Coordinates of C-alpha atoms and ligand atoms in Angstrom, one line a residue:
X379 CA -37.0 108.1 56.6
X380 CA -34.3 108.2 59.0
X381 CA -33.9 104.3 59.4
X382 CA -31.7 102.8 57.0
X383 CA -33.5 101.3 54.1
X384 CA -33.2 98.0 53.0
X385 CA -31.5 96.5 49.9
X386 CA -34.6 96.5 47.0
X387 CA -33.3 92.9 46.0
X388 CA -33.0 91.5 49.5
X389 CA -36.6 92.8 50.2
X390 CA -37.6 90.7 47.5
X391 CA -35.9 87.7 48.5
X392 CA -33.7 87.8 45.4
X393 CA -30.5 87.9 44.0
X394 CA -29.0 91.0 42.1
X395 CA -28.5 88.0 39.1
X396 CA -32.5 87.8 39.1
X397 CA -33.9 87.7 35.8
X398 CA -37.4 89.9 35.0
X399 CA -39.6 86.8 35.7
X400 CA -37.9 86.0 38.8
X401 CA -38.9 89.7 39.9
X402 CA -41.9 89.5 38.7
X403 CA -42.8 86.8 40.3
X404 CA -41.1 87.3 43.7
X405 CA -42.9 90.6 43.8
X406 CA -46.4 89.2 43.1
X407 CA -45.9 86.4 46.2
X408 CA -44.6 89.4 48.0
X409 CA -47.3 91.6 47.1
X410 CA -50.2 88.8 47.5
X411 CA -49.3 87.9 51.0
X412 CA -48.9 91.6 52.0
X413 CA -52.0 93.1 50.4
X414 CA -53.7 95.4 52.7
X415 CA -56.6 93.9 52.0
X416 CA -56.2 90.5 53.1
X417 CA -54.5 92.1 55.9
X418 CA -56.5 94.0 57.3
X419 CA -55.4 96.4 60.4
X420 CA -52.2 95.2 60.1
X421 CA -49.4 97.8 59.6
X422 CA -46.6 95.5 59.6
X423 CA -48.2 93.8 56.3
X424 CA -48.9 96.9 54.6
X425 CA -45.2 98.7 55.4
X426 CA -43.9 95.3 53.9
X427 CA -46.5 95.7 50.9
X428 CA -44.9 99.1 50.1
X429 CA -41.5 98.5 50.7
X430 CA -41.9 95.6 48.0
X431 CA -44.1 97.6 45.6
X432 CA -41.1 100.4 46.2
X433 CA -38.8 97.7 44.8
X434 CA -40.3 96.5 42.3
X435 CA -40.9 99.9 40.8
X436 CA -37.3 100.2 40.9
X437 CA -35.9 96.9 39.8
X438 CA -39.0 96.1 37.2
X439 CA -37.5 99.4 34.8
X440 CA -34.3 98.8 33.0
X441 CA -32.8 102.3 33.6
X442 CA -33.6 103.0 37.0
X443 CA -32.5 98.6 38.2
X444 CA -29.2 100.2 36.3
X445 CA -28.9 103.2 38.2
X446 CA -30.0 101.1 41.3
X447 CA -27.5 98.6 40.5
X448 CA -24.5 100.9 40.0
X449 CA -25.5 103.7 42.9
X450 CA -27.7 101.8 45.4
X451 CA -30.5 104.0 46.7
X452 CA -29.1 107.2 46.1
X453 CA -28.8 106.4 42.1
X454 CA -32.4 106.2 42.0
X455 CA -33.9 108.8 45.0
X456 CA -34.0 111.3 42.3
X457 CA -36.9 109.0 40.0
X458 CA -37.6 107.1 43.4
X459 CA -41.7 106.3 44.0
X460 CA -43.4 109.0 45.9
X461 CA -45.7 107.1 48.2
X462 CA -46.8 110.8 49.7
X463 CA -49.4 111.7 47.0
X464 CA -50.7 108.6 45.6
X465 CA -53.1 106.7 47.2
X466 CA -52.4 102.7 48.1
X467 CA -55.0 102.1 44.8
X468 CA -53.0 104.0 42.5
X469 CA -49.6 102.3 43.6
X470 CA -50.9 98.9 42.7
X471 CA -52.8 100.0 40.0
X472 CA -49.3 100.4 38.5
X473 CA -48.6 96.5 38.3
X474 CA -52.5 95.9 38.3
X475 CA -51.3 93.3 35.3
X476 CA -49.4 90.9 37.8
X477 CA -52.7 90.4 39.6
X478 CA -55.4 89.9 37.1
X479 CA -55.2 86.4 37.2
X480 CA -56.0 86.6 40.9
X481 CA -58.5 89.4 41.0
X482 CA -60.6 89.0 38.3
X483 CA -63.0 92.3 37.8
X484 CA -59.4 94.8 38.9
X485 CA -57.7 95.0 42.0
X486 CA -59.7 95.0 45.1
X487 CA -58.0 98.3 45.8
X488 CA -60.0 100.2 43.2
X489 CA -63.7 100.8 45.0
X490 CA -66.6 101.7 44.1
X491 CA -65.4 105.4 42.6
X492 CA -67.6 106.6 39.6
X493 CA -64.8 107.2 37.5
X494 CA -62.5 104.5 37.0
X495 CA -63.6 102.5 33.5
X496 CA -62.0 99.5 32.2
X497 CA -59.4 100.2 29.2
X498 CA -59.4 99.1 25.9
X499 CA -58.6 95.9 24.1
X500 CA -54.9 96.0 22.0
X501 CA -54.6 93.9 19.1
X502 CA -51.2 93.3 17.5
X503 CA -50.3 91.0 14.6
X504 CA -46.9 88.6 15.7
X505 CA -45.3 86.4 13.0
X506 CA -44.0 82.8 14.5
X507 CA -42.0 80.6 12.3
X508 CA -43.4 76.9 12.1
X509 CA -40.6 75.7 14.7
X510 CA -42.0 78.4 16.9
X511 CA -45.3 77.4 16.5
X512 CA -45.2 73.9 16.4
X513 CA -42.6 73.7 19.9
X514 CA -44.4 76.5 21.4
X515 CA -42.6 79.4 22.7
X516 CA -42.5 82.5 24.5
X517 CA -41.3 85.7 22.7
X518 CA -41.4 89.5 23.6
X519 CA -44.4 91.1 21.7
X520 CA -43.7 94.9 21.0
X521 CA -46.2 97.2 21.9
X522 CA -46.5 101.0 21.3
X523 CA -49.2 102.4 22.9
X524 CA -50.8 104.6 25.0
X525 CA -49.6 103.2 29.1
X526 CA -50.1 104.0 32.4
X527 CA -48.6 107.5 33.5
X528 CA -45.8 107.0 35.7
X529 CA -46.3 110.1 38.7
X530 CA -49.8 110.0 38.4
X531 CA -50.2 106.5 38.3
X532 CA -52.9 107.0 35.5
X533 CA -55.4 109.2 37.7
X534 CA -54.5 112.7 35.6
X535 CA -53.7 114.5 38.8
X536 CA -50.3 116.2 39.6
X537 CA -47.9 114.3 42.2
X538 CA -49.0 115.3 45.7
X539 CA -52.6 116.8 44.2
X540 CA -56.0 114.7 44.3
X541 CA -58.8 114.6 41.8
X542 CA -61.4 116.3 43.1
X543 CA -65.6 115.6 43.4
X544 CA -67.1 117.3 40.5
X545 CA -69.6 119.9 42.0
X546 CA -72.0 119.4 39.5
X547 CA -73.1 116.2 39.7
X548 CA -71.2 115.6 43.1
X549 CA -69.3 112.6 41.4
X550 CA -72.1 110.7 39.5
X551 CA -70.8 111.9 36.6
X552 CA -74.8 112.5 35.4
X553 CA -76.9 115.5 35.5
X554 CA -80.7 115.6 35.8
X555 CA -83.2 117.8 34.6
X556 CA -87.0 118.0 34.6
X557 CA -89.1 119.0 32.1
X558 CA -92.8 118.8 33.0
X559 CA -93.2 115.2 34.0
X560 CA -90.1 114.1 32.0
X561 CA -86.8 113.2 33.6
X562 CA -83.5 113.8 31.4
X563 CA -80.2 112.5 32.6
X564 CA -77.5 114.2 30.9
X565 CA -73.8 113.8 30.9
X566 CA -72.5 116.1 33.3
X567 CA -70.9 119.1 31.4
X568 CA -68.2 120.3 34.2
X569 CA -66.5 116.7 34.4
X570 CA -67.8 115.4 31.2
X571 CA -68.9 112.2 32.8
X572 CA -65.9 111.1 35.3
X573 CA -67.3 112.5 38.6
X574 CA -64.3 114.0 39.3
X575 CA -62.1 117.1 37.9
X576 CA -58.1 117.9 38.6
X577 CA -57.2 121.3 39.7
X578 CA -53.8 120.6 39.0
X579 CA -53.4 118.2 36.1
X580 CA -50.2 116.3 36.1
X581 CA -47.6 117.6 34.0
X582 CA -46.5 114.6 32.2
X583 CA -49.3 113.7 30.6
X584 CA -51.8 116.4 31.5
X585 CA -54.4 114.9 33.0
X586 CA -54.9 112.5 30.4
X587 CA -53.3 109.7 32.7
X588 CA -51.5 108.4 29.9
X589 CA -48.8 108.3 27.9
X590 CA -47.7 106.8 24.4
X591 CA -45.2 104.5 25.5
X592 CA -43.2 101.6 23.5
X593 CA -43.1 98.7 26.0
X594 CA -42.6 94.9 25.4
X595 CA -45.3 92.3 26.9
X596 CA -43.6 88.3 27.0
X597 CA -46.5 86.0 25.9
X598 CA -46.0 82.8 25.9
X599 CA -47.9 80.9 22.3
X600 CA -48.4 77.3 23.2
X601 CA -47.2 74.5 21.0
X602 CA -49.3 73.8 18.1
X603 CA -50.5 77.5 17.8
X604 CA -51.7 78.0 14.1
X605 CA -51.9 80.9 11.5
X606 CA -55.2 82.9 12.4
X607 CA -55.5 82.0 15.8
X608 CA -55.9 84.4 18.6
X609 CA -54.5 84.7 21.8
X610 CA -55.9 87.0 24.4
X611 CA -53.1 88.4 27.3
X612 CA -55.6 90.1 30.2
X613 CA -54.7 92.9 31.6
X614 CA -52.0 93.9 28.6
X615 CA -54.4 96.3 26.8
X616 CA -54.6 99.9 27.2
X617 CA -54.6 101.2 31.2
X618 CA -58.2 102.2 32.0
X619 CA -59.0 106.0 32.2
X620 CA -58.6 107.4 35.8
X621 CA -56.8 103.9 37.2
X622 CA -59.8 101.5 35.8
X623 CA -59.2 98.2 34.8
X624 CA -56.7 97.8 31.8
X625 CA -58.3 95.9 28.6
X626 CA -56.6 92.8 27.1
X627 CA -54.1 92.2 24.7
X628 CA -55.0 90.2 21.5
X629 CA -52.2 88.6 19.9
X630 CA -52.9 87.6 16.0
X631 CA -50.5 85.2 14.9
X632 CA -49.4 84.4 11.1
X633 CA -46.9 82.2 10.2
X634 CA -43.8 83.1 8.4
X635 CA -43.7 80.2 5.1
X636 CA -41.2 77.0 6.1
X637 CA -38.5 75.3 4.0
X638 CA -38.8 72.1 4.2
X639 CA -42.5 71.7 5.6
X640 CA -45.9 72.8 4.8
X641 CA -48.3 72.8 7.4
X642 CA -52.2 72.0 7.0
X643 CA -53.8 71.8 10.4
X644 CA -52.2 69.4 12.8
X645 CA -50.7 67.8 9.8
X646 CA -47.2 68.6 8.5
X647 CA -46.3 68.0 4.6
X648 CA -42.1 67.4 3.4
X649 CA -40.3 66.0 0.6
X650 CA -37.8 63.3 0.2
X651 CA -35.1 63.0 -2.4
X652 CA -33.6 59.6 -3.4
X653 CA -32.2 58.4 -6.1
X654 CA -33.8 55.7 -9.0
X655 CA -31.4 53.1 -7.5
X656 CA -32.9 53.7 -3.9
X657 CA -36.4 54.0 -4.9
X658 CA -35.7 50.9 -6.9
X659 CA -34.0 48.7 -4.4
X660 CA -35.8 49.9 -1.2
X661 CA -33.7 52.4 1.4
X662 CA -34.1 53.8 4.9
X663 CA -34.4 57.9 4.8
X664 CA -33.7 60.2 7.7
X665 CA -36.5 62.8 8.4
X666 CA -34.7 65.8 10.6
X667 CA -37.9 67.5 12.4
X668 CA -38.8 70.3 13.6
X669 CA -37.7 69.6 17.5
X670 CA -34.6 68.6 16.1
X671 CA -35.0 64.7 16.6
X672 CA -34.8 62.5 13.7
X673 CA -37.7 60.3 12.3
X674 CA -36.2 57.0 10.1
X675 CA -38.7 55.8 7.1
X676 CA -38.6 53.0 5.0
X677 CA -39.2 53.0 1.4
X678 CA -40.0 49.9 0.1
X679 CA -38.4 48.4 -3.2
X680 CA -40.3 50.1 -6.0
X681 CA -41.5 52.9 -4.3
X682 CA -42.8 55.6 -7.0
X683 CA -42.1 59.4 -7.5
X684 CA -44.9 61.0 -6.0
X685 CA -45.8 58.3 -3.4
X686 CA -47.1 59.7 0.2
X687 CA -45.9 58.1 3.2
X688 CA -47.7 59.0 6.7
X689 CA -45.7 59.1 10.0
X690 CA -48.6 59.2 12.5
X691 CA -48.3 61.2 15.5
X692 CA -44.7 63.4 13.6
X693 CA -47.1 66.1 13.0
X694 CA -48.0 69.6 15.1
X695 CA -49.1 69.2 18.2
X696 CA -53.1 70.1 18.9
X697 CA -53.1 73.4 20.7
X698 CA -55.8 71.7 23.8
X699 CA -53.1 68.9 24.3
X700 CA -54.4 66.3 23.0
X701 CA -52.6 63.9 20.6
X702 CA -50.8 65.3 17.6
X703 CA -50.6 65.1 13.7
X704 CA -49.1 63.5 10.9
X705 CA -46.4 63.7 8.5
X706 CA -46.7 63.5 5.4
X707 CA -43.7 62.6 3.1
X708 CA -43.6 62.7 -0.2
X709 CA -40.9 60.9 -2.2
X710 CA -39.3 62.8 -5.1
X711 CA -36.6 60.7 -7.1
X712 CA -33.7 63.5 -8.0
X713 CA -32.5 62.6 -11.6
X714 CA -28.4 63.0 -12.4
X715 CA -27.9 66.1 -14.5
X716 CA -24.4 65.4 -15.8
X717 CA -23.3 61.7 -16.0
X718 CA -19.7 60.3 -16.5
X719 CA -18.8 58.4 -19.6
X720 CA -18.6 55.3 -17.2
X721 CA -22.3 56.1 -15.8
X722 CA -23.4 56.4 -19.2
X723 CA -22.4 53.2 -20.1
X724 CA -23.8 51.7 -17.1
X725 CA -27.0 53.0 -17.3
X726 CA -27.6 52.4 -20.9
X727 CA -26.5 48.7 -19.8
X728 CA -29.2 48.6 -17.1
X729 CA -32.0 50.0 -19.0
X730 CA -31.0 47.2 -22.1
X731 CA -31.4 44.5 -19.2
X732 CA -34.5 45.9 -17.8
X733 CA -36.5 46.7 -20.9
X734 CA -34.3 44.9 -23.9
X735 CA -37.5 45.0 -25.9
X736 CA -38.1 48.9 -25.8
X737 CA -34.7 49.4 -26.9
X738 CA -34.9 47.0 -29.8
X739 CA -37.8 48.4 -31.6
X740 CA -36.3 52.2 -30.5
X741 CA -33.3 51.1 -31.7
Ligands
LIG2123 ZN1 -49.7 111.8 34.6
LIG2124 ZN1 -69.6 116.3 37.1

């Protein structure tokens, strides 16, 4: 510890400006390359592996990148990650979510332990409005749920202490018993099935490995996402007991009700106003959309109340990427309320030429 250590954003390659995805990401290409385990005897890779994960642990949580941003090392020495007690596992089972698009099945740190089990799905509802879901988008999902203790790194044990082989059932986590010819494997009743047992819990979440935590999780919904369609996050659910994998993260999404369109499938509906004279003499409308580009339609002389027009391919997009919708627009003709004397006139002119016959027998 005597050597001078180096600046957390220049180990990463980054810029104190970086944003939260640029650190995430910059620490997964870090942590990738350096992994002890595709590097394997190589104590260069793995120093570079911690100093990185020691970063990121700083930078990646919004009070201590402050502190680190403001003080420089010594603002965050205090909260600072203890590599002493905590096995290489345990530290990247801490940002195991980075990786599990790479290591499908957990990190390849985590062995072949009895204990460690794979955590439980999350499901939360989000609401998207239709611009949202029709452009696609990516929005901060908030979560409050049980997370990954911070000094014990989920394993229960006490900073600087070990889980220890349960006696028992010398970590099988099973007991067996015979009765005559008969077998019986029980749960073991010392370590209730883990295989292991702490002598000295951790204090912050006592040996649970967990605590309830409010945390936010960016997903991204792709365009053309609909109401009652499910998105799955891996690795977002709830941390695994004793550093197993964590489950997955099930978005539901609903959609908030639109203005100006209704949406059925890939197919958007919205009205038109215009007035009798346009309907009657034929006039070009201007459709703003939901991207924010205009679509131009042409109404016909005589067009109707009530007539549907389609604009092929102005709809949602299909979620797989292939091809979109339609719009449909229908035309509504928007009668005055109020008329001046002169409109009166006028129109009681117009309707004599257009239907003198009507009037006479009315009349
Ligand atoms: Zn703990
Ligand atoms: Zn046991």
């Amino acid at each position: 510890m005597a050597e001078k250590k180096r600046c957390y954003y220049e180990v990463l390659g980054l810029e104190s400006s970086c944003s939260e995805e640029e650190l995430r990401k910059a620490y997964r290409q870090c942590a990738l390359k350096y992994h002890p385990d595709r590097n394997p005897n190589d104590p260069a890779a793995t120093t570079k592996f911690k100093e990185a994960t020691e970063a990121f642990s700083i930078l990646n949580d919004r009070n201590k990148r402050a502190r680190y941003d403001q003080f420089g090392h010594a603002g965050v020495e205090a909260g600072g990650f203890d590599f002493s007690g905590a096995g290489m596992g345990d530290i990247f089972s801490q940002f195991q979510d980075l990786f599990s698009e790479f290591f499908a099945g957990g990190s390849p740190a985590r062995g072949r332990r009895p204990g460690p089990r794979r955590g439980a799905d999350l499901r939360v509802q989000e609401r998207l409005t239709l611009k949202e879901a029709v452009l696609g988008c990516k929005k901060e999902v908030a979560i409050r749920a049980p997370a990954t203790c911070d000094p014990c790194g989920g394993t229960g044990a006490a900073p600087g202490s070990q889980r220890l082989q349960c006696a028992t059932c010398r970590g099988t986590g099973q007991v067996s018993s015979s009765r005559g010819f008969v077998m019986f494997t029980s749960t073991c009743p010392a370590c209730h099935g883990e295989g292991s047992t702490l002598r000295d819990p951790c204090p912050k979440c006592q040996g649970t490995g967990h605590v309830e935590k409010a945390r936010r999780v960016v997903v991204s919904f792709p365009a053309g996402i609909d109401s009652n369609q499910r998105l799955r996050v891996p690795g977002q659910g709830l941390p695994g007991p004793m550093g197993g994998e964590a489950g997955d993260l099930y978005v539901d999404v609903e959609l908030e009700p639109d203005e100006r369109f209704e949406r059925d499938g890939v197919d958007l509906l919205t009205r038109v106003h215009v007035s009798y004279a346009e309907a009657a003499l034929g006039t070009t409308v201007e459709i703003p959309l939901l991207d924010d580009s205009v679509a131009s339609l042409e109404l016909p002389p005589g067009t109707q109340p009530g007539d549907i027009k389609v604009l092929n391919g102005k709809g949602a997009p299909r979620v797989d990427g292939r091809g979109r919708g339609a719009l449909h627009v229908q035309v509504q003709i928007e009668v005055p309320r109020t008329l001046s004397p002169r409109a009166k006139a006028l129109l009681a002119e117009l309707e004599e030429e257009l239907q003198p016959s009507k009037r006479a027998t009315a009349g």
